[in-house]
Short mmCIF file of C-alpha atoms in Angstrom, two decimals:
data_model
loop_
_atom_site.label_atom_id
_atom_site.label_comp_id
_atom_site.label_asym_id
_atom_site.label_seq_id
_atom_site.Cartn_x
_atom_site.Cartn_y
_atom_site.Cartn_z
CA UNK A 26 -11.80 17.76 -14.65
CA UNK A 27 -8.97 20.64 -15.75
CA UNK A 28 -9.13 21.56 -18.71
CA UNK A 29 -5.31 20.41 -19.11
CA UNK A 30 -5.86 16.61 -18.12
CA UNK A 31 -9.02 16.97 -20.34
CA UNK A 32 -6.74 17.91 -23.49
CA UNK A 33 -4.16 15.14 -22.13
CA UNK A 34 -6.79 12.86 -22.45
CA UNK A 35 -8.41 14.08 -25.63
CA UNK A 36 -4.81 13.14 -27.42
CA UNK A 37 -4.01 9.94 -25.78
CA UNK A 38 -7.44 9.21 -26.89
CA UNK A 39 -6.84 10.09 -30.77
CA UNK A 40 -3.59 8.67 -30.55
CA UNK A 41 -5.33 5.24 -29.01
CA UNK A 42 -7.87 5.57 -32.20
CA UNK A 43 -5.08 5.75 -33.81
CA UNK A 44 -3.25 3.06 -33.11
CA UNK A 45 -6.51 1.08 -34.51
CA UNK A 46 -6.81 0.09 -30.12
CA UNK A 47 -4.81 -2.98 -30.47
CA UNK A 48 -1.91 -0.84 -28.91
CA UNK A 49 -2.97 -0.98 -25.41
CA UNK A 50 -0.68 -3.05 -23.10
CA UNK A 51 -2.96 -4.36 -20.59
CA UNK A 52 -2.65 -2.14 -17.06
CA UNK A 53 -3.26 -3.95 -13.40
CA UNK A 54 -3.53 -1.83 -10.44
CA UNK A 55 -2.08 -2.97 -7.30
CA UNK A 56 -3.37 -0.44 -4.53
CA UNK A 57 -2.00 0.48 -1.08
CA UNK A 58 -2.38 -0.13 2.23
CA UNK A 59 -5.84 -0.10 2.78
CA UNK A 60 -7.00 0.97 -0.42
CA UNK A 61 -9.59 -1.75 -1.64
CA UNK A 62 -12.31 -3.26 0.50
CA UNK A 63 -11.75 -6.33 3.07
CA UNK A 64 -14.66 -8.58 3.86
CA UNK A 65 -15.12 -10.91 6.97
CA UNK A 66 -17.02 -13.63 8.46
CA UNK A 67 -17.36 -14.28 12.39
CA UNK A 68 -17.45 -18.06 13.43
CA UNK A 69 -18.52 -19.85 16.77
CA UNK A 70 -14.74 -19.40 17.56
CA UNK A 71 -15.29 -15.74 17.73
CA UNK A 72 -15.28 -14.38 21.28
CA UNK A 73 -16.36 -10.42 21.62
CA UNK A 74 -14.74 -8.40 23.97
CA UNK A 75 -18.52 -6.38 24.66
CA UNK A 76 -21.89 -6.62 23.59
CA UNK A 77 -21.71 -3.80 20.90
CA UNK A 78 -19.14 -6.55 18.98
CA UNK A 79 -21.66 -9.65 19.12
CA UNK A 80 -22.54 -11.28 16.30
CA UNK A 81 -25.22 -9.19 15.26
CA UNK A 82 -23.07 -6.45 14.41
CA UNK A 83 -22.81 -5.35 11.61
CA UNK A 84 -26.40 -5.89 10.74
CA UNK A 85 -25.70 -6.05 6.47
CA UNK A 86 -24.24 -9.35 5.87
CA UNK A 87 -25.01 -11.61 2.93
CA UNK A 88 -26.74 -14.95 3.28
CA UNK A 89 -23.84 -17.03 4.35
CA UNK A 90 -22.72 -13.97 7.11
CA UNK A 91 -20.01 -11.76 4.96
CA UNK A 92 -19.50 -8.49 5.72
CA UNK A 93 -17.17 -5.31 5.11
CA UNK A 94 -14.98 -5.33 7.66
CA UNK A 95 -13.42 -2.53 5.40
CA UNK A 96 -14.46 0.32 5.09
CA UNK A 97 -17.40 0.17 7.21
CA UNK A 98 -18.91 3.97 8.41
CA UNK A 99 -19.45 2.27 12.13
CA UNK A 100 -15.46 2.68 13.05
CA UNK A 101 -16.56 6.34 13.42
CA UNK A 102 -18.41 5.40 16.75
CA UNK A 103 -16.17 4.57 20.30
CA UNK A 104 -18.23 1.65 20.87
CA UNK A 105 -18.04 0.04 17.56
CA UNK A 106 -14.41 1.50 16.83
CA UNK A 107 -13.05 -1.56 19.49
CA UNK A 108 -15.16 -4.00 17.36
CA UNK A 109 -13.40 -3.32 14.38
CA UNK A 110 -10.06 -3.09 15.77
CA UNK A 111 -10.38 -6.50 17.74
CA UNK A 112 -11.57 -8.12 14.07
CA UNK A 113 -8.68 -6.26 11.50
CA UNK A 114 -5.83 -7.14 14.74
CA UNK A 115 -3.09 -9.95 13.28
CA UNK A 116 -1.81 -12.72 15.59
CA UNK A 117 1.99 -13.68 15.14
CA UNK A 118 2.48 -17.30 16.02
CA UNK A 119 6.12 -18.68 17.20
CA UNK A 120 5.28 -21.89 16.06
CA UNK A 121 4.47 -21.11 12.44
CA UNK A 122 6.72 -17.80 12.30
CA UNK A 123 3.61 -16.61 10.61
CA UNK A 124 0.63 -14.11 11.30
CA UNK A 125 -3.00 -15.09 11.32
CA UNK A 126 -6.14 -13.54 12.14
CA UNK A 127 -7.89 -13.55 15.10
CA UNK A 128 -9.66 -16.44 16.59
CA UNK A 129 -13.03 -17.11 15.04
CA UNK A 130 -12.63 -14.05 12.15
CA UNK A 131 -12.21 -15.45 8.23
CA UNK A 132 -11.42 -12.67 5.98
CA UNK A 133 -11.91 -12.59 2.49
CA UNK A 134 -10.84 -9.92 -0.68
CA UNK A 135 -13.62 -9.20 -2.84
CA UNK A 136 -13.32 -9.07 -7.02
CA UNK A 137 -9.85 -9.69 -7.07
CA UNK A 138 -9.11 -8.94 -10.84
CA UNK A 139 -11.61 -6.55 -11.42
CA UNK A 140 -10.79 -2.68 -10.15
CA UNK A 141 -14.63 -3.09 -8.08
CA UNK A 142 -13.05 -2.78 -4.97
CA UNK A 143 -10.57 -0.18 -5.26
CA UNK A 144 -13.06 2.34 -7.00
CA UNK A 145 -14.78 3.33 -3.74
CA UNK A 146 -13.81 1.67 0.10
CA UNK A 147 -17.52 2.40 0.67
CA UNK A 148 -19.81 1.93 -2.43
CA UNK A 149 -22.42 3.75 -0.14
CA UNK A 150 -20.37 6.53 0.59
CA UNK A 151 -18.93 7.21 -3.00
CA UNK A 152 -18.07 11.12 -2.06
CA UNK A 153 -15.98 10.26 1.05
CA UNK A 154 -14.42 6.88 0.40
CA UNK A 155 -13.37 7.49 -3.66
CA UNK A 156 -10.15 5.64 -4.04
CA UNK A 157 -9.13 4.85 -7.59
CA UNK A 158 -12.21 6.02 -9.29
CA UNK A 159 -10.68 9.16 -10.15
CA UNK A 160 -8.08 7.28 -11.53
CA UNK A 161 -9.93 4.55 -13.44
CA UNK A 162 -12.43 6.61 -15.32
CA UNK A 163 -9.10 8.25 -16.32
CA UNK A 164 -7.94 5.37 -18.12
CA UNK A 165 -11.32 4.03 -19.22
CA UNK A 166 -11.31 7.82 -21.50
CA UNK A 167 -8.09 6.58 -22.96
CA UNK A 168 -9.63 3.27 -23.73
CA UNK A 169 -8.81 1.00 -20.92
CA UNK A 170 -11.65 -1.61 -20.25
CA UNK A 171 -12.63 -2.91 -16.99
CA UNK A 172 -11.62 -6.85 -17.30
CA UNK A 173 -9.85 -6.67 -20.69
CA UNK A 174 -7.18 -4.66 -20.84
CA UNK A 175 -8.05 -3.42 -17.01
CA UNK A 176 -7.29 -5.10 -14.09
CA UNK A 177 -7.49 -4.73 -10.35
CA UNK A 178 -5.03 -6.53 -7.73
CA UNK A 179 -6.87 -6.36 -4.47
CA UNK A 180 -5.01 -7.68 -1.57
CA UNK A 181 -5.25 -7.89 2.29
CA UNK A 182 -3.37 -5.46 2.98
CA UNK A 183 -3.02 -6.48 6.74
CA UNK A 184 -0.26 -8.56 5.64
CA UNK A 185 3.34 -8.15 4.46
CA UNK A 186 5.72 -10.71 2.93
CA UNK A 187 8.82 -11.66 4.51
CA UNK A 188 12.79 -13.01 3.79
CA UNK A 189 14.01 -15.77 2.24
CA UNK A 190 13.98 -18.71 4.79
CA UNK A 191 10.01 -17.67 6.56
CA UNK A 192 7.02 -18.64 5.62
CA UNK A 193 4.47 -15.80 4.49
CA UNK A 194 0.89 -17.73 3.48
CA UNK A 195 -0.96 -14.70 2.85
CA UNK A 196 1.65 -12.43 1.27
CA UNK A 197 2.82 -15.26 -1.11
CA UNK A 198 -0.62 -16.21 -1.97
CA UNK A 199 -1.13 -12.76 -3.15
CA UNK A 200 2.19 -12.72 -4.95
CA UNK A 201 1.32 -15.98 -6.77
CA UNK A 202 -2.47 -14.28 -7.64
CA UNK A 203 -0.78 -11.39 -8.88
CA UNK A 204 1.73 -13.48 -11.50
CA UNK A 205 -1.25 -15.48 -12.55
CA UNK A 206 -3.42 -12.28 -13.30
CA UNK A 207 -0.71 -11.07 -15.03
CA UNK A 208 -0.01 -13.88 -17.23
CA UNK A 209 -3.47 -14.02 -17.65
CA UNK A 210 -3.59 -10.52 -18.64
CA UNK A 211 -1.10 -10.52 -21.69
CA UNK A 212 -2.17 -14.23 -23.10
CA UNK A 213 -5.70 -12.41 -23.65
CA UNK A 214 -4.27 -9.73 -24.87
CA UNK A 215 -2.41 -10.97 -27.84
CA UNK A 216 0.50 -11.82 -25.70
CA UNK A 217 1.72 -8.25 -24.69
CA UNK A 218 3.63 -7.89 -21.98
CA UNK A 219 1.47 -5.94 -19.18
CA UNK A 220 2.15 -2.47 -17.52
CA UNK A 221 2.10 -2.66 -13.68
CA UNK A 222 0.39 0.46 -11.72
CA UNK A 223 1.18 0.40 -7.98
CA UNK A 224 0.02 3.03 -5.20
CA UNK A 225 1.97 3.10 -1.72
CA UNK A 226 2.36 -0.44 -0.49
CA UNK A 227 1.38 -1.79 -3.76
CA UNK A 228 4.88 -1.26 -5.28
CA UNK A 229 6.50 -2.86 -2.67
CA UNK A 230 4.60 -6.45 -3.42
CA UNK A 231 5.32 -5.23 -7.29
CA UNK A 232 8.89 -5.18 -6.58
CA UNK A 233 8.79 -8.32 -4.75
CA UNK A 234 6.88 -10.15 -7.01
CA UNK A 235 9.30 -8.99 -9.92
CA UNK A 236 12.64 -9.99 -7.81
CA UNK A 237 10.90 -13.35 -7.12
CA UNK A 238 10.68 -14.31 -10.70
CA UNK A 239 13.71 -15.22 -13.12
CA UNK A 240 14.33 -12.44 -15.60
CA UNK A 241 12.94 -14.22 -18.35
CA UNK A 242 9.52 -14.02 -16.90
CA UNK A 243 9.93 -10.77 -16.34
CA UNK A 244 10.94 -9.65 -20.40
CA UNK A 245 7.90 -11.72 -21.52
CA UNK A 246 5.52 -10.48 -19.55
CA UNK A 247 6.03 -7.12 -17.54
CA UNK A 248 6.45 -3.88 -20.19
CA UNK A 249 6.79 -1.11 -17.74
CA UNK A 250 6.83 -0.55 -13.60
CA UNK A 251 5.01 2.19 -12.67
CA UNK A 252 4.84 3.26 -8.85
CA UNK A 253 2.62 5.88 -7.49
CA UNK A 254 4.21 7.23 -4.10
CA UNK A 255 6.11 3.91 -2.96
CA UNK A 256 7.32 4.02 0.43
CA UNK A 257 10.61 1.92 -0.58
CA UNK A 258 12.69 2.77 2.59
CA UNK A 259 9.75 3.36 4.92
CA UNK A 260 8.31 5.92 6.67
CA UNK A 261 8.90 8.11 9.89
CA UNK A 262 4.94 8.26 10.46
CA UNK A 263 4.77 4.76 11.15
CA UNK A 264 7.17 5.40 14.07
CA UNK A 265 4.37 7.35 14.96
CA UNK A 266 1.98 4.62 14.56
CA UNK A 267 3.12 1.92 16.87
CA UNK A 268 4.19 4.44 19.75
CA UNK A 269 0.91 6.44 20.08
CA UNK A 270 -1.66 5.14 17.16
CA UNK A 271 -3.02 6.45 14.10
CA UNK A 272 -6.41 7.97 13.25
CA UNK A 273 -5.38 8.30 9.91
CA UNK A 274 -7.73 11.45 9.52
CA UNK A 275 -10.50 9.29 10.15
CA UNK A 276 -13.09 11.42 12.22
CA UNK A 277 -13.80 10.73 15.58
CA UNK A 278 -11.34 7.92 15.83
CA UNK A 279 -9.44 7.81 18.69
CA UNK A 280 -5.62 6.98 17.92
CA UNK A 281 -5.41 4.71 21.01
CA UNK A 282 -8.41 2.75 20.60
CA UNK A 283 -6.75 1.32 16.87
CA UNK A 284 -3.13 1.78 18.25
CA UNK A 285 -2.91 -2.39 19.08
CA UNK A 286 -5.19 -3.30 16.40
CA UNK A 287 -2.57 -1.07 14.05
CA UNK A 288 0.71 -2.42 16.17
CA UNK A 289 -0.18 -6.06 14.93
CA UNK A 290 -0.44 -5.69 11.47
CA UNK A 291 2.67 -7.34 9.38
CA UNK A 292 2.66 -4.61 6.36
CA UNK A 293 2.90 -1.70 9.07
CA UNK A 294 5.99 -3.65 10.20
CA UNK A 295 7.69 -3.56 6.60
CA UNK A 296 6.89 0.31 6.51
CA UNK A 297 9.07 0.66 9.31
CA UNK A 298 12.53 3.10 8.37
CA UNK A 299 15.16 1.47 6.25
CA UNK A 300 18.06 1.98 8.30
CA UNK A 301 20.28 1.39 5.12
CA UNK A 302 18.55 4.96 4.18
CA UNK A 303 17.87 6.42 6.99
CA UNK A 304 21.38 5.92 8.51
CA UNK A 305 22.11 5.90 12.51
CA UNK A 306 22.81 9.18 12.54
CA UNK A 307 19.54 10.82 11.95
CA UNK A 308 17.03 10.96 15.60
CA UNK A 309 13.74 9.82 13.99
CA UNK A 310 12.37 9.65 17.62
CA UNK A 311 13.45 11.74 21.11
CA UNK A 312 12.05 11.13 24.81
CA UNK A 313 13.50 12.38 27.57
CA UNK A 314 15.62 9.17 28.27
CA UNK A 315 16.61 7.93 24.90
CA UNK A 316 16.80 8.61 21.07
CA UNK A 317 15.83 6.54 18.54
CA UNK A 318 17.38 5.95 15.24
CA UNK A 319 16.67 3.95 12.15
CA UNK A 320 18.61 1.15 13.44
CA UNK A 321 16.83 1.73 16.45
CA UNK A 322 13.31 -0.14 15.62
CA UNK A 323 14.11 -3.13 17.62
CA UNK A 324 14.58 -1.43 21.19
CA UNK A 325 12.15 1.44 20.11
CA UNK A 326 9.35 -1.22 19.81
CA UNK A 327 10.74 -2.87 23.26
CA UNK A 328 10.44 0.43 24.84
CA UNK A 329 6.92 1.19 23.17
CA UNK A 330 5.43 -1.79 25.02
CA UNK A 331 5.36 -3.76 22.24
CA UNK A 332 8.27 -6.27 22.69
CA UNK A 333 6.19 -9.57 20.63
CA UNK A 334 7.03 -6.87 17.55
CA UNK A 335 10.94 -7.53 18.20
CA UNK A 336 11.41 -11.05 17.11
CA UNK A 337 9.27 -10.57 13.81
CA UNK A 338 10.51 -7.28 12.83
CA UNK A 339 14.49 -8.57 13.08
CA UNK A 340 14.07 -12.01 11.83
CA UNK A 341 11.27 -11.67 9.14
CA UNK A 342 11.11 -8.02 8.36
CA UNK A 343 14.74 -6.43 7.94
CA UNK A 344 16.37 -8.71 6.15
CA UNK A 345 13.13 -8.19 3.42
CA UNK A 346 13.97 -4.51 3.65
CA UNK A 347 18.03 -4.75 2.45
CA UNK A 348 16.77 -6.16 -0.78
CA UNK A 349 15.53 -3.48 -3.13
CA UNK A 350 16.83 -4.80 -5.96
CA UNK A 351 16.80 -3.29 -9.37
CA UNK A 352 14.52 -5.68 -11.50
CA UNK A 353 15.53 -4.95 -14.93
CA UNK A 354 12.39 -4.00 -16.30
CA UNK A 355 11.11 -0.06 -17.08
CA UNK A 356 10.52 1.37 -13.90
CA UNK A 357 9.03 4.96 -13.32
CA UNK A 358 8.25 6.56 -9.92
CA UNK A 359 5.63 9.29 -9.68
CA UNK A 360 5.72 10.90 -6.10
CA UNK A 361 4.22 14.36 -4.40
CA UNK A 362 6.92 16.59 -3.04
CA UNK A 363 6.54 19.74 -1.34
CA UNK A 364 4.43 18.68 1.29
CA UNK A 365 5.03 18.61 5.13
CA UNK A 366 5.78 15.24 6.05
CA UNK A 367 6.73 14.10 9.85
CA UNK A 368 10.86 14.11 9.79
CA UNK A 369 11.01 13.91 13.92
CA UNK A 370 8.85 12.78 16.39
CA UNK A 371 9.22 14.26 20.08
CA UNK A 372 7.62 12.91 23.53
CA UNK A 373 7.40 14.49 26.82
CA UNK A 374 7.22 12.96 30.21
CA UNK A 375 3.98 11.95 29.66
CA UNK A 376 5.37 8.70 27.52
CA UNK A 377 3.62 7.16 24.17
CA UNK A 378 0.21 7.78 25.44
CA UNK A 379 -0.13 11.26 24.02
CA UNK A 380 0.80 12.50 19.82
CA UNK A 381 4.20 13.71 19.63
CA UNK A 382 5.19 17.37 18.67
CA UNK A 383 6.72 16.97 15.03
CA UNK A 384 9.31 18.48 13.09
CA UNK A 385 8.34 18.46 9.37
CA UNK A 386 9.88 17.51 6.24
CA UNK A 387 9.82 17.28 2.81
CA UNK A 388 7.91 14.52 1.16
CA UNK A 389 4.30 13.97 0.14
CA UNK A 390 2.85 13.80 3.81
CA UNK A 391 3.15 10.15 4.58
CA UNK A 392 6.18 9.16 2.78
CA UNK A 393 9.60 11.12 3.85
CA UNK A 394 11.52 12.40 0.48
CA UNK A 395 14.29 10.32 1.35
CA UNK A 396 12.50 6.97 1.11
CA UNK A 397 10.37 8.72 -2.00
CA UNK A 398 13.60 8.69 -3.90
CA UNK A 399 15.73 5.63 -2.98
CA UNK A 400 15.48 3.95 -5.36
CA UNK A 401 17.41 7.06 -7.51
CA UNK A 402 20.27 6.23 -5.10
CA UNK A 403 20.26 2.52 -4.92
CA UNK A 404 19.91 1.95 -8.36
CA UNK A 405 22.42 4.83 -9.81
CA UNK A 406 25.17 2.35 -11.13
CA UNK A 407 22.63 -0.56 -12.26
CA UNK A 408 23.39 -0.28 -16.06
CA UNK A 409 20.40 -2.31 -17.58
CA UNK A 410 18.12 -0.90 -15.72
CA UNK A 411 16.12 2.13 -16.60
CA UNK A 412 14.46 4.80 -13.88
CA UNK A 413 12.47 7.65 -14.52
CA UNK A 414 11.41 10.15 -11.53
CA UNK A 415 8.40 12.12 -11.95
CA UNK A 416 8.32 15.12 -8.82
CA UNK A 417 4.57 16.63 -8.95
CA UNK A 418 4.97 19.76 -6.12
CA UNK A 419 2.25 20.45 -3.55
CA UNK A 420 0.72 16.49 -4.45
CA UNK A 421 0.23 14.82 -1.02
CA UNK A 422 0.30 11.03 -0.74
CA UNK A 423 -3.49 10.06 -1.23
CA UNK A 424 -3.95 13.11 -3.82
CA UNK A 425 -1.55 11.44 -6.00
CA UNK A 426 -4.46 9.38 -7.18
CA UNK A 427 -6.74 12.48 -7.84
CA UNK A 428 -5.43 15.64 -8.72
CA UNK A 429 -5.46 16.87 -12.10
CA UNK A 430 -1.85 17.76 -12.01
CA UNK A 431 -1.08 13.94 -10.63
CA UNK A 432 -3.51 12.33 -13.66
CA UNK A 433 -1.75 14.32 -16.28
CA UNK A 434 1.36 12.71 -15.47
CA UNK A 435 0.09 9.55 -14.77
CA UNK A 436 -2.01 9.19 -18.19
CA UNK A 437 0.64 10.84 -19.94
CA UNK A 438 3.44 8.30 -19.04
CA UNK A 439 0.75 5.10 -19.74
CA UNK A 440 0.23 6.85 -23.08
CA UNK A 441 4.00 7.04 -24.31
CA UNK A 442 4.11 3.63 -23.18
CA UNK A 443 1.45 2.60 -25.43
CA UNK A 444 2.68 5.24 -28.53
CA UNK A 445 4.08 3.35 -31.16
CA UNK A 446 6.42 6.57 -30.67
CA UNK A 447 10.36 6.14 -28.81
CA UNK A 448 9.54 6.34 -25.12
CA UNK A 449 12.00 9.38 -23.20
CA UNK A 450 13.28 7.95 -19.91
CA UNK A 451 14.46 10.63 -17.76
CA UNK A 452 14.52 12.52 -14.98
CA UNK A 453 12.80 15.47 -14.67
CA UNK A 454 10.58 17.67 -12.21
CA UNK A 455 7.24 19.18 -12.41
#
C-alpha cells in the first residue's frame, strides 16, 4: 500500500473514530460485467457438444451438482474453452422477447449481499483473479463491515435489462434484489440513506434501478451515486467483440472459440455505442465495402453474421440506451483517462475472422472518453442535480479498482460523504 492512500486512510479512520462510528452510511457494491462469480448446474436436458463437456466436467461440484461456471482456471484449455462457452451462451426467444440460458444449464449467483463473491473470481487463485479485494479491505480500514454497513450486489452479469414495454426476468429480478438490499441496508442502519458503489456495468443497473423508482424513494434511501468507470454511452471494443471475439487478456483463449458464446449475451448488447454520443459521423468500424457508424449497429451485426442480434438490439436495447436520465440524487463519476483505448476498428479482405488493426484513443482502455464523460454533457442544464467528475491519468479500466492513486480518490470521496463536514461537489482533474 502507498504510503499516500495509507495516510488517506489513517485520517478517514480518525475522522470515523471520530464521528463515535455511527456516521457511516451503509456502502453496496454493484460490480461489472463479469466481476463476481457465477455458479451452474447441468440437468438431463443438457446435451454436450463433445466428450470433454459431459457431465463429469468440472469434477468440483457440491453435493447437489453446483459448480463455478465463473471463473473456472479450465477456460484456459481449447478443449474445455468450448465447454464453457456452450454453458455461459444466452438464448433469445421470439416468443417471450426474452433471453434464457441454454437448454439443460441452471445458473445461480452466489452470496448475493455479502462482497464474498466479488473479492476474488477464483478463491483458489487469489493472486490472479483479485477483483474487489483491493478495494474492500480499503473500506474495511475505514470501518466498513462486511454485512453491516457492507454490502455486495452480485448479479449475472450475462444479462441486461431492457425498455419500457419488454419483459426482462433476470435483469428486473436483480433490480428488485438490489432495492430490497438497499432498503434493507439503511433500516439496519438507523435509517440512513445508503451510498451506492458501481464498477463498469454496475452503474448502468444503478442508474436504472434509480430512474425506475419515484423520487421519493430515492431521497429516503440513496445518499450518494458513485460510479467507477461506467460505460454510459458504450464502448467501441465491443464492436470488436461481436465481429471477431474477445479474449479479454485471458491466456490462451482463443477469441473465436468465445466469439458466439460472447455474441449472445444481452449486457454485451447494451454496451453497444450510443449513437446519441457517438453521432453518425464518426467511422467506428471500416472494411473494404462499407463503414460503420454508431447508428450503424443494426446492419453491422447483419453483416457480422449475426442477424438474430438485429431484432433484440433495435426493439429491446436502443430505446434503453436514449434514457440516461439524471436521477436527482449525488452522483460522482471516477474514471481512468490517459490510456489507449480502441477509437477505430479496421478489417482487411480477410473479413471478421481475423483482430482488426486499431486506431487508439483516449479513455481508460475499455471505455472510450466520450462515453466516460456523458453524462457531463447530458446532464449540463439539469439544475437539481449534482455531478462531480473525478479524471485519475494513466488508470486503466480494471486498475480503477486497485491502484493506489484510484483508492485515494475513491476512499477519499466515501469519507467526505460520511464527514459531518460540507461535502465540495465539483469538477476537477487529477
Amino acid at each position: 500500500m502507498g504510503m499516500k492512500l495509507a495516510l488517506m486512510i489513517s485520517v478517514a479512520t480518525m475522522l470515523y473514530t471520530c464521528q463515535a462510528g455511527s456516521n457511516l452510511h451503509p456502502l453496496i457494491l454493484i460490480p461489472g460485467n463479469g466481476g463476481n462469480q457465477l455458479e451452474a448446474k447441468l440437468t438431463s436436458d443438457y446435451k454436450p457438444s463433445s466428450l470433454y463437456c459431459n457431465k463429469w466436467n468440472p469434477v468440483r461440484k457440491d453435493k447437489e451438482g453446483w459448480f463455478r461456471l465463473w471463473f473456472d482456471p479450465s477456460v484456459l484449455l481449447a478443449p474445455f474453452t468450448k465447454c464453457f462457452a456452450e454453458r455461459m451462451t444466452l438464448y433469445y426467444h421470439p416468443d417471450l422477447d426474452d433471453f434464457r440460458n441454454a437448454p439443460g444449464v441452471q445458473t445461480r449467483v452466489p452470496h448475493f449481499g455479502s462482497t464474498q463473491s466479488l473479492l476474488y473470481l477464483d478463491p483458489y487463485l487469489k493472486h490472479i483473479t483479485a477483483y474487489m479485494a483491493p478495494l474492500v479491505e480499503s473500506l474495511e480500514q475505514i470501518g466498513y463491515v462486511n454485512g453491516k454497513t457492507l454490502f455486495g450486489a452480485p448479479y449475472d452479469f450475462r444479462y441486461g435489462l431492457a425498455a419500457e414495454g419488454h419483459p426482462s426476468h433476470v435483469g428486473s429480478k436483480f433490480l428488485q434484489d438490489l432495492k430490497d438490499l438497499i432498503e434493507k441496508a439503511s433500516t439496519s442502519n438507523g435509517g440512513k440513506p445508503v451510498i451506492l458503489l458501481s464498477h463498469s456495468l454496475g452503474g448502468l443497473f444503478a442508474l436504472q434501478l434509480l430512474n425506475r423508482n419515484p423520487s421519493s424513494w430515492r431521497q429516503k434511501y440513496i445518499k450518494h451515486f458513485i460510479a467507477l468507470s461506467a460505460p454510459w454511452g458504450g464502448t467501441v471494443e465491443e464492436m470488436l467483440t461481436f465481429a471477431s471475439g474477445n479474449s479479454l487478456e485471458v491466456p490462451l483463449v482463443e477469441p473465436l472459440q468465445v466469439r458466439e458464446e460472447q455474441r449472445s449475451s444481452e449486457s454485451n448488447l447494451w454496451l453497444m455505442p450510443n449513437p446519441k454520443l457517438f453521432g453518425s459521423q464518426k467511422p467506428l468500424v471500416i472494411t473494404p465495402n462499407a463503414t460503420y457508424s454508431a447508428y450503424d449497429v443494426a446492419q453491422f451485426l447483419s453483416d457480422i453474421g449475426f442477424p438474430q442480434g438485429v431484432y433484440p438490439y433495435k426493439s429491446r436495447i436502443l430505446p434503453l440506451t436514449e434514457k440516461l436520465v439524471a436521477p436527482g440524487v449525488p452522483v460522482t463519476c471516477i474514471i481512468g483517462s490517459g490510456v489507449s483505448t480502441p477509437e477505430t476498428l479496421f478489417y482487411g479482405e480477410n473479413g471478421f475472422d481475423e483482430q482488426p488493426e486499431i486506431v487508439y484513443g483516449d479513455g481508460d482502455g475499455t471505455v472510450n472518453m466520450l462515453s466516460l464523460l456523458a453524462l457531463e454533457s447530458l446532464w449540463s442544464n439539469e439544475k437539481n442535480q449534482t455531478l462531480k467528475v473525478i479524471k485519475i491519468r494513466g488508470v486503466s479500466h480494471t486498475l480503477i479498482l486497485k491502484s493506489n492513486a484510484a483508492l485515494e480518490e475513491i476512499i477519499g470521496e466515501i469519507s467526505g460523504i460520511n464527514s459531518i463536514a460540507e461535502y465540495y461537489v465539483g469538477y476537477r482533474i487529477k
